[in-house]
XYZ file of C-alpha atoms in Angstrom:
194
model
C 29.869 127.618 74.146
C 29.949 128.809 70.224
C 32.199 130.487 68.278
C 30.473 133.914 68.460
C 29.731 133.427 72.644
C 33.644 132.648 72.458
C 34.776 135.908 70.281
C 32.001 138.253 72.280
C 33.754 137.173 75.509
C 37.913 138.301 73.814
C 36.183 141.217 72.587
C 34.867 142.238 75.806
C 37.577 141.193 78.029
C 39.576 144.424 77.884
C 41.578 146.390 81.049
C 38.977 147.491 83.158
C 40.428 149.997 85.807
C 37.632 151.159 87.609
C 35.331 148.440 90.200
C 32.541 148.413 92.192
C 34.352 148.372 95.747
C 31.199 147.021 97.478
C 31.152 144.143 95.702
C 33.537 141.031 96.674
C 34.306 138.106 94.078
C 32.572 134.909 95.231
C 34.049 131.762 96.343
C 32.912 129.966 93.132
C 34.420 132.721 90.631
C 37.965 132.488 92.188
C 37.745 128.501 91.998
C 37.021 128.943 88.148
C 40.126 131.040 87.840
C 42.302 128.740 89.917
C 40.893 125.759 87.900
C 41.429 128.398 84.295
C 45.438 128.108 85.490
C 45.748 125.219 86.325
C 44.103 124.552 83.249
C 46.800 126.850 80.917
C 50.149 125.097 78.860
C 53.178 124.918 80.037
C 56.444 124.414 77.945
C 57.711 121.239 78.202
C 54.997 121.422 81.219
C 57.703 122.247 84.030
C 54.985 124.048 85.459
C 57.243 126.859 87.125
C 54.319 129.178 87.251
C 52.805 130.052 91.678
C 49.468 131.852 92.324
C 49.350 134.203 95.206
C 45.070 134.970 95.816
C 44.527 138.200 97.788
C 40.921 138.815 98.956
C 41.542 140.426 102.416
C 40.492 143.838 102.181
C 43.331 145.278 104.007
C 45.960 143.222 101.945
C 44.565 144.057 98.722
C 44.638 147.976 99.782
C 48.495 147.426 100.515
C 49.137 145.746 97.258
C 47.255 148.792 95.824
C 49.729 151.514 97.280
C 52.056 150.231 95.704
C 51.195 149.799 92.158
C 50.806 152.413 89.411
C 47.494 152.407 87.046
C 46.921 153.609 83.183
C 50.309 155.488 83.025
C 49.433 157.071 79.649
C 45.915 158.454 80.971
C 46.159 162.462 82.036
C 45.798 163.670 85.670
C 46.111 160.164 87.190
C 41.955 159.222 85.426
C 43.544 155.574 85.005
C 44.091 154.911 88.891
C 40.654 154.040 90.236
C 39.776 156.587 92.985
C 38.195 155.349 96.535
C 35.559 153.208 96.616
C 36.378 152.160 92.302
C 39.613 149.919 93.582
C 40.054 145.744 92.407
C 38.895 144.016 95.283
C 41.085 140.715 94.487
C 45.027 140.859 93.302
C 46.290 137.590 91.651
C 50.535 137.734 91.889
C 51.779 135.802 89.916
C 55.345 133.633 90.711
C 58.103 132.052 88.626
C 59.715 129.352 90.671
C 63.470 130.545 89.888
C 64.072 126.713 89.985
C 61.966 125.636 87.397
C 62.152 128.712 84.657
C 63.300 128.287 81.295
C 63.586 130.748 78.237
C 59.653 130.633 77.905
C 58.341 131.125 81.218
C 57.282 134.402 80.605
C 54.987 132.477 77.758
C 53.642 130.828 80.160
C 52.820 133.449 82.510
C 50.763 135.412 79.125
C 48.511 131.685 78.526
C 47.973 131.509 82.330
C 47.187 135.352 82.422
C 45.137 134.937 79.665
C 42.769 132.150 81.304
C 42.591 133.934 84.282
C 41.166 137.407 83.317
C 39.135 135.257 80.527
C 37.582 133.078 83.147
C 36.752 136.319 85.596
C 35.290 138.208 82.655
C 33.297 134.524 81.739
C 31.859 135.463 85.320
C 31.244 140.124 84.909
C 34.745 139.874 86.669
C 37.167 142.556 85.076
C 40.710 142.954 85.684
C 43.691 144.967 84.481
C 47.486 143.268 84.530
C 49.907 145.818 85.859
C 53.465 146.014 84.670
C 53.994 148.414 87.242
C 54.100 146.911 90.626
C 57.016 147.727 93.511
C 58.686 144.250 93.597
C 60.289 144.703 96.811
C 57.582 146.327 98.728
C 55.113 143.329 97.172
C 57.361 140.488 97.961
C 57.967 142.423 101.774
C 54.396 142.226 102.253
C 53.532 138.686 100.813
C 56.901 137.173 102.351
C 57.692 135.987 99.243
C 61.396 134.316 99.454
C 64.201 135.288 96.369
C 63.352 131.437 95.161
C 60.447 133.440 93.311
C 60.116 135.986 91.039
C 57.062 138.152 90.643
C 56.268 138.167 87.008
C 52.634 140.299 87.933
C 50.568 141.236 89.493
C 46.446 141.602 88.390
C 43.718 143.527 89.642
C 40.092 142.187 89.861
C 36.848 143.532 90.411
C 33.203 143.906 89.216
C 33.815 146.954 86.423
C 31.642 150.957 86.632
C 33.082 151.226 83.271
C 32.520 149.900 79.920
C 35.857 149.491 77.866
C 35.972 148.577 74.212
C 38.261 148.377 70.701
C 37.975 150.131 68.045
C 39.571 150.599 64.299
C 43.144 152.671 64.762
C 43.036 155.686 62.322
C 46.524 156.361 62.701
C 47.726 156.388 67.004
C 46.928 153.095 68.845
C 47.133 155.203 72.248
C 44.435 154.426 74.767
C 42.178 157.282 76.317
C 38.778 157.780 77.486
C 35.868 158.726 76.055
C 32.993 161.301 76.816
C 31.365 158.778 79.623
C 35.164 158.140 80.783
C 35.154 154.631 78.948
C 38.635 152.938 78.175
C 38.707 152.978 73.850
C 41.709 151.035 72.715
C 42.143 151.902 69.345
C 43.645 148.462 67.642
C 45.598 147.969 64.288
C 43.450 146.558 61.798
C 43.749 142.851 60.879
C 44.911 143.586 56.972
C 47.687 145.632 58.420
C 49.532 142.960 61.436
C 48.268 139.941 59.154
C 50.346 138.249 56.062
C 48.854 135.216 54.330
C 51.352 133.042 52.272
């Protein structure tokens, strides 16, 4: 992969919230995702993270039911409807006894690796900040030894998602085609060189 291809991958790997529910994610894609998480950096090499890959439709749907999606969008337009739901979730956990003040950095790096490796295969993702954790722990038999960091929905996107330079608002929205638009602060507004 050259630099131009990498930058294109970074630009297009956005949040997706509508998927082709009829297309399961192939084993070889999942294996690449697992390998990408394995390769992620870990502070002090403590490696506190654990992953649960949920691929059975019954359990995927049960997780979907305890999540919230796209709260900034009007009238529930951010929540996938029937036929648009993810086909897989990855639940990221942290082993409490191995945690440090850097654990959430580790999780960010691993999550980035997971979503990038998935998108290299055309699989989109949505990192969910709103999950009913107690219900998730009960559903997946997650013990108190672990802390749920996040759940990530994956599937083949049925819409586009793009970035644009922000004029004033940085609130994401849907365009006239119901594609996601993410206004970003311009580089010159966020970077200082000395």
